[in-house]
PDB file of C-alpha atoms in Angstrom:
ATOM      1  CA  MET O   1     119.801  57.686  80.508  1.00 46.00           C
ATOM      2  CA  ASN O   2     122.485  60.683  80.670  1.00 49.00           C
ATOM      3  CA  GLY O   3     122.732  63.454  83.560  1.00 49.00           C
ATOM      4  CA  SER O   4     121.991  66.094  81.012  1.00 45.00           C
ATOM      5  CA  PRO O   5     118.500  68.235  83.164  1.00 46.00           C
ATOM      6  CA  LEU O   6     115.053  66.324  81.620  1.00 43.00           C
ATOM      7  CA  THR O   7     113.246  69.130  79.962  1.00 41.00           C
ATOM      8  CA  LEU O   8     109.150  68.838  79.323  1.00 39.00           C
ATOM      9  CA  VAL O   9     107.606  70.688  76.548  1.00 39.00           C
ATOM     10  CA  VAL O  10     103.604  71.206  76.654  1.00 37.00           C
ATOM     11  CA  CYS O  11     102.135  72.533  73.383  1.00 40.00           C
ATOM     12  CA  LEU O  12      98.626  74.771  73.776  1.00 38.00           C
ATOM     13  CA  GLY O  13      97.779  75.582  70.777  1.00 38.00           C
ATOM     14  CA  SER O  14     100.032  77.603  69.049  1.00 37.00           C
ATOM     15  CA  ILE O  15     101.746  78.296  72.251  1.00 37.00           C
ATOM     16  CA  SER O  16     104.612  75.961  73.380  1.00 37.00           C
ATOM     17  CA  LEU O  17     105.740  75.806  77.025  1.00 39.00           C
ATOM     18  CA  ILE O  18     109.028  74.253  77.808  1.00 39.00           C
ATOM     19  CA  LEU O  19     109.949  73.429  81.841  1.00 41.00           C
ATOM     20  CA  SER O  20     113.265  72.599  82.536  1.00 41.00           C
ATOM     21  CA  ALA O  21     113.987  70.357  85.614  1.00 45.00           C
ATOM     22  CA  SER O  22     116.754  72.490  86.293  1.00 47.00           C
ATOM     23  CA  ALA O  23     115.195  75.835  86.233  1.00 46.00           C
ATOM     24  CA  PRO O  24     114.394  77.415  89.360  1.00 52.00           C
ATOM     25  CA  VAL O  25     110.898  78.078  90.759  1.00 49.00           C
ATOM     26  CA  VAL O  26     109.829  81.479  91.449  1.00 48.00           C
ATOM     27  CA  SER O  27     106.784  82.250  93.366  1.00 55.00           C
ATOM     28  CA  ILE O  28     104.822  85.097  93.879  1.00 62.00           C
ATOM     29  CA  PRO O  29     103.401  85.698  97.112  1.00 72.00           C
ATOM     30  CA  ALA O  30      99.550  86.102  97.460  1.00 91.00           C
ATOM     31  CA  PRO O  31      98.087  89.846  98.369  1.00 93.00           C
ATOM     32  CA  ASN O  32      96.821  88.578 101.504  1.00 93.00           C
ATOM     33  CA  TYR O  33      99.934  87.297 102.690  1.00 95.00           C
ATOM     34  CA  ILE O  34     101.978  90.487 101.635  1.00 97.00           C
ATOM     35  CA  ALA O  35      99.297  92.607 102.885  1.00 97.00           C
ATOM     36  CA  ARG O  36      99.852  90.928 106.559  1.00 96.00           C
ATOM     37  CA  SER O  37     103.507  91.632 105.684  1.00 97.00           C
ATOM     38  CA  ILE O  38     103.331  95.520 105.460  1.00 98.00           C
ATOM     39  CA  THR O  39     100.417  97.044 106.617  1.00 98.00           C
ATOM     40  CA  VAL O  40     100.465  98.046 110.803  1.00 98.00           C
ATOM     41  CA  LYS O  41      98.398  99.773 113.060  1.00 97.00           C
ATOM     42  CA  VAL O  42      99.209 102.946 113.795  1.00 98.00           C
ATOM     43  CA  LEU O  43      98.320 103.955 117.869  1.00 97.00           C
ATOM     44  CA  SER O  44      98.323 107.682 119.915  1.00 95.00           C
ATOM     45  CA  GLN O  45      96.478 106.478 123.470  1.00 91.00           C
ATOM     46  CA  ASP O  46      94.729 104.591 121.402  1.00 92.00           C
ATOM     47  CA  PHE O  47      94.095 102.906 117.907  1.00 94.00           C
ATOM     48  CA  LEU O  48      93.909 105.620 115.117  1.00 95.00           C
ATOM     49  CA  GLY O  49      94.222 103.685 111.686  1.00 97.00           C
ATOM     50  CA  SER O  50      96.625 101.360 109.718  1.00 98.00           C
ATOM     51  CA  GLY O  51      99.360 102.421 107.760  1.00 98.00           C
ATOM     52  CA  ILE O  52     102.118 100.826 105.321  1.00 98.00           C
ATOM     53  CA  LEU O  53     105.800 100.035 105.412  1.00 98.00           C
ATOM     54  CA  LEU O  54     107.218 101.665 103.125  1.00 96.00           C
ATOM     55  CA  ARG O  55     110.828 102.032 103.330  1.00 94.00           C
ATOM     56  CA  ARG O  56     113.717 100.890 105.152  1.00 95.00           C
ATOM     57  CA  ASN O  57     116.860 102.443 106.127  1.00 93.00           C
ATOM     58  CA  GLY O  58     119.378 100.406 108.353  1.00 93.00           C
ATOM     59  CA  ALA O  59     117.183 100.104 111.401  1.00 95.00           C
ATOM     60  CA  THR O  60     114.494 103.040 110.438  1.00 95.00           C
ATOM     61  CA  TYR O  61     111.410 101.769 109.111  1.00 97.00           C
ATOM     62  CA  THR O  62     109.242 104.901 107.141  1.00 96.00           C
ATOM     63  CA  VAL O  63     105.008 104.495 107.664  1.00 98.00           C
ATOM     64  CA  LEU O  64     102.895 105.838 104.999  1.00 97.00           C
ATOM     65  CA  THR O  65      98.874 106.842 106.583  1.00 97.00           C
ATOM     66  CA  ASN O  66      96.954 109.060 105.693  1.00 97.00           C
ATOM     67  CA  ALA O  67      96.897 112.988 107.698  1.00 96.00           C
ATOM     68  CA  HIS O  68      93.577 112.055 109.024  1.00 96.00           C
ATOM     69  CA  VAL O  69      94.529 109.290 110.831  1.00 97.00           C
ATOM     70  CA  LEU O  70      97.456 110.977 112.425  1.00 96.00           C
ATOM     71  CA  GLN O  71      94.961 114.140 113.176  1.00 95.00           C
ATOM     72  CA  ALA O  72      92.405 112.079 115.385  1.00 94.00           C
ATOM     73  CA  GLY O  73      95.091 111.364 118.112  1.00 94.00           C
ATOM     74  CA  ASP O  74      97.779 113.631 119.918  1.00 93.00           C
ATOM     75  CA  PRO O  75     101.783 112.412 119.635  1.00 93.00           C
ATOM     76  CA  PRO O  76     103.573 110.625 120.971  1.00 94.00           C
ATOM     77  CA  TYR O  77     101.954 108.027 117.866  1.00 97.00           C
ATOM     78  CA  ARG O  78     103.394 104.717 117.720  1.00 97.00           C
ATOM     79  CA  VAL O  79     103.411 101.885 115.710  1.00 98.00           C
ATOM     80  CA  GLN O  80     102.475  98.289 115.925  1.00 97.00           C
ATOM     81  CA  ALA O  81     104.161  96.476 113.885  1.00 97.00           C
ATOM     82  CA  PRO O  82     103.456  92.921 112.551  1.00 96.00           C
ATOM     83  CA  ASP O  83     104.749  90.788 114.758  1.00 95.00           C
ATOM     84  CA  GLY O  84     103.104  92.795 117.445  1.00 95.00           C
ATOM     85  CA  ARG O  85     105.858  94.429 118.489  1.00 96.00           C
ATOM     86  CA  ILE O  86     105.174  98.364 119.165  1.00 96.00           C
ATOM     87  CA  TYR O  87     107.581 101.241 118.152  1.00 97.00           C
ATOM     88  CA  ARG O  88     107.368 104.816 119.143  1.00 97.00           C
ATOM     89  CA  ALA O  89     107.325 106.809 115.982  1.00 97.00           C
ATOM     90  CA  ASN O  90     108.382 110.602 115.104  1.00 94.00           C
ATOM     91  CA  LEU O  91     106.761 112.732 112.409  1.00 91.00           C
ATOM     92  CA  PRO O  92     109.742 113.597 109.928  1.00 87.00           C
ATOM     93  CA  GLN O  93     109.885 117.387 109.368  1.00 73.00           C
ATOM     94  CA  ARG O  94     111.223 117.857 106.420  1.00 75.00           C
ATOM     95  CA  LEU O  95     108.173 116.159 103.964  1.00 77.00           C
ATOM     96  CA  ASN O  96     105.176 118.249 103.052  1.00 80.00           C
ATOM     97  CA  PHE O  97     102.482 116.031 101.173  1.00 89.00           C
ATOM     98  CA  GLY O  98     100.499 119.844 100.891  1.00 89.00           C
ATOM     99  CA  LYS O  99      96.795 119.494 100.538  1.00 92.00           C
ATOM    100  CA  ASN O 100      96.855 115.667 100.014  1.00 95.00           C
ATOM    101  CA  ASP O 101      95.495 113.120 102.520  1.00 96.00           C
ATOM    102  CA  LEU O 102      99.503 111.620 103.213  1.00 96.00           C
ATOM    103  CA  ALA O 103     101.619 111.134 105.618  1.00 95.00           C
ATOM    104  CA  VAL O 104     104.250 109.725 107.163  1.00 96.00           C
ATOM    105  CA  LEU O 105     105.913 108.332 110.495  1.00 96.00           C
ATOM    106  CA  GLN O 106     109.387 106.684 111.442  1.00 96.00           C
ATOM    107  CA  PHE O 107     110.528 104.259 113.595  1.00 97.00           C
ATOM    108  CA  LYS O 108     113.426 102.324 114.851  1.00 96.00           C
ATOM    109  CA  SER O 109     113.612  98.641 115.241  1.00 94.00           C
ATOM    110  CA  ALA O 110     117.195  96.909 116.335  1.00 83.00           C
ATOM    111  CA  GLY O 111     116.812  93.618 116.195  1.00 86.00           C
ATOM    112  CA  SER O 112     113.706  92.719 113.627  1.00 91.00           C
ATOM    113  CA  ILE O 113     113.520  92.733 109.773  1.00 95.00           C
ATOM    114  CA  TYR O 114     109.904  93.834 108.199  1.00 97.00           C
ATOM    115  CA  ALA O 115     108.668  93.256 104.991  1.00 96.00           C
ATOM    116  CA  ILE O 116     108.714  96.999 102.687  1.00 96.00           C
ATOM    117  CA  ALA O 117     105.786  97.507 100.630  1.00 97.00           C
ATOM    118  CA  SER O 118     106.278  97.269  96.522  1.00 95.00           C
ATOM    119  CA  LEU O 119     104.919 100.074  94.320  1.00 95.00           C
ATOM    120  CA  GLY O 120     102.539  99.022  91.861  1.00 95.00           C
ATOM    121  CA  ALA O 121     101.844 101.346  88.393  1.00 94.00           C
ATOM    122  CA  PHE O 122      98.769 103.227  88.136  1.00 96.00           C
ATOM    123  CA  PRO O 123      95.398 100.744  88.005  1.00 96.00           C
ATOM    124  CA  ALA O 124      92.923 100.716  84.889  1.00 97.00           C
ATOM    125  CA  SER O 125      89.690 100.734  86.079  1.00 96.00           C
ATOM    126  CA  GLY O 126      88.689  97.492  85.568  1.00 97.00           C
ATOM    127  CA  ASP O 127      91.620  95.782  87.442  1.00 98.00           C
ATOM    128  CA  GLU O 128      91.017  93.770  90.395  1.00 98.00           C
ATOM    129  CA  VAL O 129      92.271  94.927  93.359  1.00 98.00           C
ATOM    130  CA  PHE O 130      92.512  94.392  97.354  1.00 98.00           C
ATOM    131  CA  ALA O 131      92.027  96.883 100.442  1.00 98.00           C
ATOM    132  CA  ALA O 132      93.754  95.722 103.369  1.00 98.00           C
ATOM    133  CA  GLY O 133      94.107  97.599 107.045  1.00 97.00           C
ATOM    134  CA  PHE O 134      92.844  97.508 110.871  1.00 97.00           C
ATOM    135  CA  PRO O 135      89.090  97.804 111.251  1.00 95.00           C
ATOM    136  CA  ALA O 136      88.103 100.110 114.650  1.00 90.00           C
ATOM    137  CA  VAL O 137      86.755  97.681 117.629  1.00 76.00           C
ATOM    138  CA  GLU O 138      84.356  98.517 119.295  1.00 58.00           C
ATOM    139  CA  GLU O 139      83.500  95.439 121.161  1.00 51.00           C
ATOM    140  CA  ARG O 140      85.306  94.864 123.919  1.00 55.00           C
ATOM    141  CA  GLY O 141      87.482  91.543 124.217  1.00 55.00           C
ATOM    142  CA  LYS O 142      87.215  91.437 120.716  1.00 60.00           C
ATOM    143  CA  LYS O 143      90.354  90.353 118.952  1.00 65.00           C
ATOM    144  CA  GLN O 144      91.300  93.239 116.117  1.00 72.00           C
ATOM    145  CA  SER O 145      92.448  91.551 112.903  1.00 89.00           C
ATOM    146  CA  LEU O 146      93.588  92.330 109.462  1.00 95.00           C
ATOM    147  CA  ALA O 147      90.785  93.007 106.973  1.00 95.00           C
ATOM    148  CA  PHE O 148      91.165  91.873 103.410  1.00 96.00           C
ATOM    149  CA  THR O 149      88.489  92.950 101.126  1.00 97.00           C
ATOM    150  CA  THR O 150      88.442  92.045  97.429  1.00 97.00           C
ATOM    151  CA  GLY O 151      86.761  94.419  94.579  1.00 97.00           C
ATOM    152  CA  LYS O 152      87.571  96.315  91.325  1.00 98.00           C
ATOM    153  CA  VAL O 153      88.708  99.773  90.127  1.00 98.00           C
ATOM    154  CA  SER O 154      85.365 100.843  89.227  1.00 98.00           C
ATOM    155  CA  LEU O 155      86.314 104.767  88.542  1.00 98.00           C
ATOM    156  CA  VAL O 156      89.431 106.608  87.770  1.00 98.00           C
ATOM    157  CA  LEU O 157      89.167 110.554  87.909  1.00 97.00           C
ATOM    158  CA  ALA O 158      90.808 112.845  85.497  1.00 96.00           C
ATOM    159  CA  LYS O 159      91.410 115.523  88.123  1.00 96.00           C
ATOM    160  CA  PRO O 160      91.886 113.933  92.239  1.00 97.00           C
ATOM    161  CA  LEU O 161      89.493 115.161  94.875  1.00 97.00           C
ATOM    162  CA  GLU O 162      90.010 116.792  97.244  1.00 97.00           C
ATOM    163  CA  GLY O 163      92.705 115.012  99.923  1.00 96.00           C
ATOM    164  CA  GLY O 164      94.108 113.703  96.417  1.00 96.00           C
ATOM    165  CA  TYR O 165      91.685 111.164  96.086  1.00 98.00           C
ATOM    166  CA  GLN O 166      91.473 109.341  92.935  1.00 98.00           C
ATOM    167  CA  LEU O 167      90.898 105.677  92.572  1.00 98.00           C
ATOM    168  CA  GLY O 168      87.267 104.741  93.021  1.00 98.00           C
ATOM    169  CA  TYR O 169      86.820 100.784  93.872  1.00 98.00           C
ATOM    170  CA  THR O 170      84.255  98.677  95.002  1.00 98.00           C
ATOM    171  CA  ASN O 171      85.984  97.239  97.998  1.00 97.00           C
ATOM    172  CA  ASN O 172      84.439  97.441 101.220  1.00 95.00           C
ATOM    173  CA  ILE O 173      86.506  99.503 103.715  1.00 95.00           C
ATOM    174  CA  LYS O 174      86.026 100.424 107.459  1.00 93.00           C
ATOM    175  CA  ASN O 175      86.865 102.657 110.127  1.00 93.00           C
ATOM    176  CA  GLY O 176      90.561 101.705 111.048  1.00 95.00           C
ATOM    177  CA  MET O 177      91.367 100.647 107.699  1.00 97.00           C
ATOM    178  CA  SER O 178      92.759 104.233 106.525  1.00 97.00           C
ATOM    179  CA  GLY O 179      96.160 104.223 105.825  1.00 98.00           C
ATOM    180  CA  GLY O 180      96.274 100.866 104.609  1.00 98.00           C
ATOM    181  CA  PRO O 181      97.522  99.568 101.075  1.00 98.00           C
ATOM    182  CA  LEU O 182      95.306  99.068  98.372  1.00 98.00           C
ATOM    183  CA  LEU O 183      96.477  96.355  96.356  1.00 98.00           C
ATOM    184  CA  ASN O 184      97.307  94.604  92.595  1.00 97.00           C
ATOM    185  CA  VAL O 185      96.840  90.978  92.116  1.00 96.00           C
ATOM    186  CA  ARG O 186     101.059  90.844  91.819  1.00 95.00           C
ATOM    187  CA  GLY O 187     100.689  92.498  95.151  1.00 96.00           C
ATOM    188  CA  GLN O 188     102.078  95.678  94.528  1.00 97.00           C
ATOM    189  CA  VAL O 189     100.373  98.682  96.275  1.00 98.00           C
ATOM    190  CA  VAL O 190      98.488 101.106  94.465  1.00 98.00           C
ATOM    191  CA  GLY O 191      96.735 103.145  96.281  1.00 98.00           C
ATOM    192  CA  ILE O 192      96.480 103.978 100.362  1.00 98.00           C
ATOM    193  CA  ASN O 193      93.015 103.474 101.533  1.00 98.00           C
ATOM    194  CA  GLY O 194      90.735 106.616 102.831  1.00 96.00           C
ATOM    195  CA  MET O 195      87.366 107.043 102.315  1.00 96.00           C
ATOM    196  CA  GLN O 196      84.376 105.226 103.159  1.00 94.00           C
ATOM    197  CA  ALA O 197      81.540 104.219 100.213  1.00 95.00           C
ATOM    198  CA  TYR O 198      78.107 106.070 101.407  1.00 93.00           C
ATOM    199  CA  PRO O 199      79.399 108.522 104.059  1.00 87.00           C
ATOM    200  CA  LEU O 200      77.328 109.526 106.911  1.00 82.00           C
ATOM    201  CA  TRP O 201      76.800 113.145 105.269  1.00 82.00           C
ATOM    202  CA  ASP O 202      76.036 113.965 101.637  1.00 84.00           C
ATOM    203  CA  GLN O 203      78.390 116.130 101.390  1.00 89.00           C
ATOM    204  CA  PRO O 204      78.955 117.974  97.538  1.00 93.00           C
ATOM    205  CA  SER O 205      81.520 115.673  96.228  1.00 96.00           C
ATOM    206  CA  VAL O 206      84.895 118.580  96.105  1.00 96.00           C
ATOM    207  CA  PHE O 207      87.645 118.231  93.224  1.00 97.00           C
ATOM    208  CA  ALA O 208      91.010 119.329  94.536  1.00 96.00           C
ATOM    209  CA  ASP O 209      91.106 122.648  92.241  1.00 97.00           C
ATOM    210  CA  GLY O 210      88.371 123.979  94.083  1.00 96.00           C
ATOM    211  CA  SER O 211      85.404 122.696  91.701  1.00 97.00           C
ATOM    212  CA  LYS O 212      82.584 120.325  92.502  1.00 97.00           C
ATOM    213  CA  ALA O 213      81.155 116.777  90.600  1.00 96.00           C
ATOM    214  CA  ASP O 214      77.694 117.231  88.865  1.00 96.00           C
ATOM    215  CA  ALA O 215      75.206 115.211  90.556  1.00 95.00           C
ATOM    216  CA  ARG O 216      75.043 112.285  88.406  1.00 96.00           C
ATOM    217  CA  LEU O 217      78.973 112.140  89.004  1.00 97.00           C
ATOM    218  CA  HIS O 218      78.763 112.676  92.281  1.00 97.00           C
ATOM    219  CA  GLN O 219      76.231 110.141  92.889  1.00 96.00           C
ATOM    220  CA  MET O 220      78.828 107.753  91.616  1.00 97.00           C
ATOM    221  CA  ILE O 221      81.557 108.818  93.771  1.00 97.00           C
ATOM    222  CA  ILE O 222      79.256 108.019  96.795  1.00 96.00           C
ATOM    223  CA  ARG O 223      79.070 104.366  95.979  1.00 97.00           C
ATOM    224  CA  LEU O 224      82.430 103.554  96.120  1.00 98.00           C
ATOM    225  CA  SER O 225      85.875 103.733  98.477  1.00 98.00           C
ATOM    226  CA  TRP O 226      88.491 105.893  97.702  1.00 98.00           C
ATOM    227  CA  ALA O 227      92.185 105.627  97.736  1.00 98.00           C
ATOM    228  CA  VAL O 228      95.173 108.266  97.076  1.00 98.00           C
ATOM    229  CA  PRO O 229      97.124 106.852  94.412  1.00 97.00           C
ATOM    230  CA  MET O 230     101.102 105.988  94.746  1.00 95.00           C
ATOM    231  CA  THR O 231     101.487 108.026  92.137  1.00 89.00           C
ATOM    232  CA  LYS O 232     101.419 111.304  94.430  1.00 87.00           C
ATOM    233  CA  VAL O 233     103.988 109.506  97.062  1.00 89.00           C
ATOM    234  CA  ARG O 234     106.419 108.935  94.174  1.00 87.00           C
ATOM    235  CA  GLN O 235     105.718 112.489  93.092  1.00 85.00           C
ATOM    236  CA  MET O 236     106.687 113.857  96.858  1.00 82.00           C
ATOM    237  CA  MET O 237     108.752 111.141  97.993  1.00 79.00           C
ATOM    238  CA  PRO O 238     110.704 109.901  94.872  1.00 64.00           C
ATOM    239  CA  LYS O 239     113.111 108.051  96.639  1.00 54.00           C
ATOM    240  CA  ALA O 240     110.101 105.734  97.752  1.00 48.00           C
ATOM    241  CA  GLU O 241     110.847 103.710  94.377  1.00 43.00           C
ATOM    242  CA  ASN O 242     113.829 101.879  96.151  1.00 40.00           C
ATOM    243  CA  THR O 243     111.119  99.910  97.830  1.00 37.00           C
ATOM    244  CA  THR O 244     110.983  97.515  95.048  1.00 34.00           C
ATOM    245  CA  VAL O 245     114.747  96.395  95.664  1.00 29.00           C
ATOM    246  CA  THR O 246     114.845  95.821  99.597  1.00 32.00           C
ATOM    247  CA  THR O 247     111.694  93.835 100.617  1.00 33.00           C
ATOM    248  CA  VAL O 248     112.087  90.724 103.265  1.00 34.00           C
ATOM    249  CA  PHE O 249     109.080  89.017 104.518  1.00 31.00           C
ATOM    250  CA  ASN O 250     108.629  87.571 107.274  1.00 32.00           C
ATOM    251  CA  GLN O 251     107.563  84.239 108.477  1.00 29.00           C
ATOM    252  CA  ALA O 252     106.210  85.111 111.705  1.00 31.00           C
ATOM    253  CA  ASP O 253     102.259  84.779 111.451  1.00 27.00           C
TER     254      ASP O 253
END
């Protein structure tokens, strides 16, 4: 046998799969591992909600969350990174998301390097998705750990609801998971969790343009969890596209 690389040809019906012994094997991290690497806790005096590591510029990190998460507490805000370190965070004044339920925080990390999110395309109805975030814990002494739920996109609205919510999905999300990522099967962030199914108060479903959903559509809406699509972030933070080329995965946990 000579020293040439070994090539294996496998025929599956009309499809030929060629595997070369010299070809590198590329593995894509599972969505749950990516979720643990990019999801953070947003804190004030107490726990407020979840956030997504969206961008890194040198030692400065930008965290995406919901506006209503920050409204639940007063500054100064803090961010707890995936490795447990807690950083003081600031609100960038130059960014304005209008009436969309979006907000960002920034913090600096002198030594640690964290993963940042890769953004995915607008999902379609029927796509499998994964929701992640930190549920609020009321029981004293119970550890607050990342929740990761599976489901599918069930309803994509032609126009967004108030707050920019447009993606309805079957995953269960709880209080505290607001601001966390909604990921596709490739681990890319396609939305930001923000609205739970079956709200305590059955108020009309109102679109961003002020019109109301009819009774049939309203009943469909309240049965689902809802996310703001990442297209809103792309429109208002064009540089967020750069996050796809600077991802680093920590192995700490």
